[in-house]
Amino acid sequence: MLVSRCKILNVNLPSSLSLGTFVKHLPLPKPKASFPPQPQRLDFKSLTTNVTRCSSYFETLNSCQKDQIHLYVDALLQWNQKMNLTAVKEASDVMERHIEDSLAIIPPIQNSYISNCNNSFDNLRIVDVGSGAGLPGLVLAVACPGWEVTLVESMNKRCLFLEHVVSLTGLSNVQVVRERAENLGQDSNFRERFDVAVARAVAEMRVLAEYCIPLVRVGGLFVAAKGHDPQEEVKSAERAIKLMGASILQLCSDSPWTQDGAF
């Protein structure tokens, strides 16, 4: 689902999380970009966001980005043997359920951001709330090196994993923050500081909106990747979303298959 401050949009993704939500704030002047674009940025303009899904978003990455993804997947499976990062155990399943799923968020963000926020798509400040194993934030940082990505995670062990992957892959556009999401929105260093907030498999939509919308600047977007048939969940969150000065832009679905329960 895509939620705007002040509009909300929903997106169905290609794997275990089939539906996303985008939220938009009322527009403010464009914030100064603090992270310069890097060469060979992935261009998703040619990727479809309708019901027909791209067969593989991963294949649109350049060779360096693919290597970074493979390093991440290897590290994820290795660390998963000693700590709970994902229920998925095979590399092929990680690629299908996690990597493709995370990359599929980018085209609807691009289309919605350009259409509703009237700002450049190249230099966004992204916050991944409840990042866990780094999904989707780390994958977005690889695919879009011009974005500044902040990974918010409350568990210290998972933060250590995220910091390890950032070092392993050589990503210079990622910050790991160990904090509870509900506290971060009250911190002036983070409140309304981001162009886009994303969250995947974190909490029920009403609670998730209360965590994420305070982090989004006025004129920005909140993207929530949700599972099957989240309409009732979204409906129950409408009042909370409106009270925070946001509104639903769109519910998007482009998944030919969905599979709940493995994150």
Short mmCIF file of C-alpha atoms in Angstrom, two decimals, residues 41-222:
data_model
loop_
_atom_site.label_atom_id
_atom_site.label_comp_id
_atom_site.label_asym_id
_atom_site.label_seq_id
_atom_site.Cartn_x
_atom_site.Cartn_y
_atom_site.Cartn_z
CA ARG A 41 22.16 3.53 -11.15
CA LEU A 42 19.47 1.01 -11.94
CA ASP A 43 16.82 2.50 -14.25
CA PHE A 44 13.39 1.08 -13.52
CA LYS A 45 11.49 3.35 -15.93
CA SER A 46 11.02 0.47 -18.36
CA LEU A 47 9.64 -1.90 -15.71
CA THR A 48 5.91 -2.50 -15.55
CA THR A 49 3.84 -1.83 -12.41
CA ASN A 50 0.55 -3.27 -13.65
CA VAL A 51 -0.76 -6.80 -13.30
CA THR A 52 1.91 -8.22 -15.62
CA ARG A 53 5.02 -8.55 -13.48
CA CYS A 54 8.57 -8.30 -14.81
CA SER A 55 9.92 -11.86 -15.02
CA SER A 56 13.02 -10.89 -13.01
CA TYR A 57 13.90 -7.51 -11.57
CA PHE A 58 17.24 -8.98 -10.48
CA GLU A 59 18.27 -9.45 -14.11
CA THR A 60 18.00 -5.68 -14.67
CA LEU A 61 20.84 -5.06 -12.20
CA ASN A 62 24.39 -4.52 -13.40
CA SER A 63 27.12 -7.08 -12.64
CA CYS A 64 28.43 -5.21 -9.60
CA GLN A 65 24.95 -4.98 -8.09
CA LYS A 66 24.32 -8.67 -8.75
CA ASP A 67 27.57 -9.52 -6.95
CA GLN A 68 26.48 -7.42 -3.97
CA ILE A 69 23.13 -9.23 -3.86
CA HIS A 70 24.83 -12.63 -3.96
CA LEU A 71 27.14 -11.59 -1.10
CA TYR A 72 24.11 -10.51 0.88
CA VAL A 73 22.20 -13.75 0.22
CA ASP A 74 25.21 -15.88 1.20
CA ALA A 75 25.68 -13.91 4.42
CA LEU A 76 21.96 -14.10 5.21
CA LEU A 77 21.90 -17.89 4.94
CA GLN A 78 25.13 -18.28 6.93
CA TRP A 79 23.99 -16.04 9.78
CA ASN A 80 20.54 -17.59 9.70
CA GLN A 81 22.07 -20.83 10.98
CA LYS A 82 22.81 -19.19 14.32
CA MET A 83 20.07 -16.55 14.59
CA ASN A 84 16.51 -16.11 13.36
CA LEU A 85 16.64 -13.88 10.27
CA THR A 86 14.31 -15.65 7.85
CA ALA A 87 12.17 -18.77 7.58
CA VAL A 88 13.53 -19.28 4.06
CA LYS A 89 16.44 -21.74 3.93
CA GLU A 90 17.43 -22.02 0.27
CA ALA A 91 19.23 -19.42 -1.86
CA SER A 92 16.76 -19.83 -4.72
CA ASP A 93 13.86 -19.15 -2.37
CA VAL A 94 15.62 -16.10 -0.93
CA MET A 95 16.02 -14.74 -4.45
CA GLU A 96 12.37 -15.37 -5.30
CA ARG A 97 10.66 -14.42 -2.06
CA HIS A 98 12.94 -11.69 -0.75
CA ILE A 99 15.14 -10.17 -3.46
CA GLU A 100 12.56 -10.02 -6.26
CA ASP A 101 9.93 -8.94 -3.73
CA SER A 102 12.08 -6.05 -2.51
CA LEU A 103 13.08 -4.90 -6.00
CA ALA A 104 9.42 -4.92 -7.07
CA ILE A 105 8.77 -2.04 -4.67
CA ILE A 106 10.91 0.35 -6.72
CA PRO A 107 8.78 0.95 -9.85
CA PRO A 108 5.62 1.96 -7.96
CA ILE A 109 7.68 4.19 -5.66
CA GLN A 110 9.19 5.84 -8.73
CA ASN A 111 5.87 6.36 -10.48
CA SER A 112 4.07 7.59 -7.38
CA TYR A 113 6.90 9.83 -6.20
CA ILE A 114 7.32 11.55 -9.54
CA SER A 115 3.55 11.90 -10.04
CA ASN A 116 2.59 13.05 -6.55
CA CYS A 117 5.67 14.58 -4.96
CA ASN A 118 6.97 16.65 -7.88
CA ASN A 119 10.57 15.90 -6.96
CA SER A 120 13.52 14.03 -8.45
CA PHE A 121 13.56 10.27 -7.96
CA ASP A 122 17.37 10.04 -8.04
CA ASN A 123 18.34 11.22 -4.54
CA LEU A 124 15.79 9.96 -2.04
CA ARG A 125 16.16 9.56 1.70
CA ILE A 126 14.65 6.17 2.59
CA VAL A 127 13.90 4.70 6.01
CA ASP A 128 13.25 0.96 6.33
CA VAL A 129 11.28 0.50 9.55
CA GLY A 130 11.73 -2.84 11.30
CA SER A 131 14.38 -3.80 8.76
CA GLY A 132 15.11 -7.20 10.32
CA ALA A 133 17.36 -8.97 7.85
CA GLY A 134 17.62 -5.83 5.71
CA LEU A 135 14.51 -6.37 3.62
CA PRO A 136 13.74 -4.38 1.65
CA GLY A 137 16.18 -1.62 2.67
CA LEU A 138 19.51 -3.27 1.86
CA VAL A 139 18.24 -4.45 -1.51
CA LEU A 140 16.98 -0.95 -2.32
CA ALA A 141 20.38 0.49 -1.37
CA VAL A 142 22.10 -1.88 -3.81
CA ALA A 143 19.69 -1.20 -6.67
CA CYS A 144 19.56 2.58 -6.16
CA PRO A 145 23.01 3.77 -5.01
CA GLY A 146 21.90 7.41 -5.16
CA TRP A 147 19.47 6.83 -2.32
CA GLU A 148 20.39 7.35 1.33
CA VAL A 149 18.94 4.35 3.17
CA THR A 150 18.46 4.17 6.94
CA LEU A 151 17.77 0.71 8.38
CA VAL A 152 15.86 0.84 11.66
CA GLU A 153 16.01 -2.31 13.80
CA SER A 154 15.54 -2.73 17.56
CA MET A 155 17.40 -6.04 18.02
CA ASN A 156 21.14 -5.71 18.55
CA LYS A 157 21.99 -9.09 16.93
CA ARG A 158 20.17 -8.13 13.75
CA CYS A 159 21.92 -4.75 13.73
CA LEU A 160 25.26 -6.54 13.89
CA PHE A 161 24.22 -8.62 10.89
CA LEU A 162 23.14 -5.52 8.97
CA GLU A 163 26.41 -3.75 9.74
CA HIS A 164 28.33 -6.86 8.63
CA VAL A 165 26.51 -6.93 5.29
CA VAL A 166 27.02 -3.20 4.73
CA SER A 167 30.77 -3.71 5.24
CA LEU A 168 30.85 -6.91 3.19
CA THR A 169 29.09 -5.37 0.18
CA GLY A 170 30.89 -2.02 0.38
CA LEU A 171 27.67 -0.03 0.54
CA SER A 172 28.36 3.60 1.42
CA ASN A 173 24.75 4.80 1.32
CA VAL A 174 23.40 2.82 4.30
CA GLN A 175 23.06 3.76 7.97
CA VAL A 176 22.00 1.23 10.62
CA VAL A 177 20.05 2.61 13.59
CA ARG A 178 19.28 0.45 16.62
CA GLU A 179 16.04 1.82 18.04
CA ARG A 180 12.39 0.96 18.43
CA ALA A 181 10.29 2.44 15.64
CA GLU A 182 7.77 3.99 18.02
CA ASN A 183 10.57 5.97 19.69
CA LEU A 184 12.24 7.12 16.50
CA GLY A 185 9.28 9.22 15.39
CA GLN A 186 9.64 11.31 18.55
CA ASP A 187 13.32 12.02 17.87
CA SER A 188 13.87 15.37 16.13
CA ASN A 189 16.84 13.88 14.27
CA PHE A 190 14.50 11.48 12.46
CA ARG A 191 10.98 12.91 12.62
CA GLU A 192 9.80 14.07 9.16
CA ARG A 193 13.34 13.61 7.79
CA PHE A 194 12.67 11.04 5.06
CA ASP A 195 11.22 11.20 1.56
CA VAL A 196 9.96 7.61 1.72
CA ALA A 197 9.35 5.16 4.57
CA VAL A 198 9.08 1.46 3.75
CA ALA A 199 8.06 -1.49 5.92
CA ARG A 200 7.71 -5.18 5.16
CA ALA A 201 6.21 -7.87 7.44
CA VAL A 202 6.46 -5.66 10.53
CA ALA A 203 3.03 -5.05 12.09
CA GLU A 204 -0.70 -4.59 11.47
CA MET A 205 -1.36 -1.62 9.21
CA ARG A 206 -2.87 0.69 11.83
CA VAL A 207 0.14 0.25 14.12
CA LEU A 208 2.56 0.40 11.21
CA ALA A 209 1.14 3.75 10.07
CA GLU A 210 1.69 5.19 13.54
CA TYR A 211 5.31 4.03 13.42
CA CYS A 212 6.15 5.19 9.91
CA ILE A 213 4.17 8.30 9.00
CA PRO A 214 5.88 10.53 11.62
CA LEU A 215 9.21 9.76 9.93
CA VAL A 216 8.03 10.94 6.50
CA ARG A 217 8.40 14.58 5.51
CA VAL A 218 5.32 16.43 4.35
CA GLY A 219 5.04 15.60 0.66
CA GLY A 220 6.68 12.18 1.08
CA LEU A 221 5.45 8.59 0.81
CA PHE A 222 4.96 5.62 3.11
#
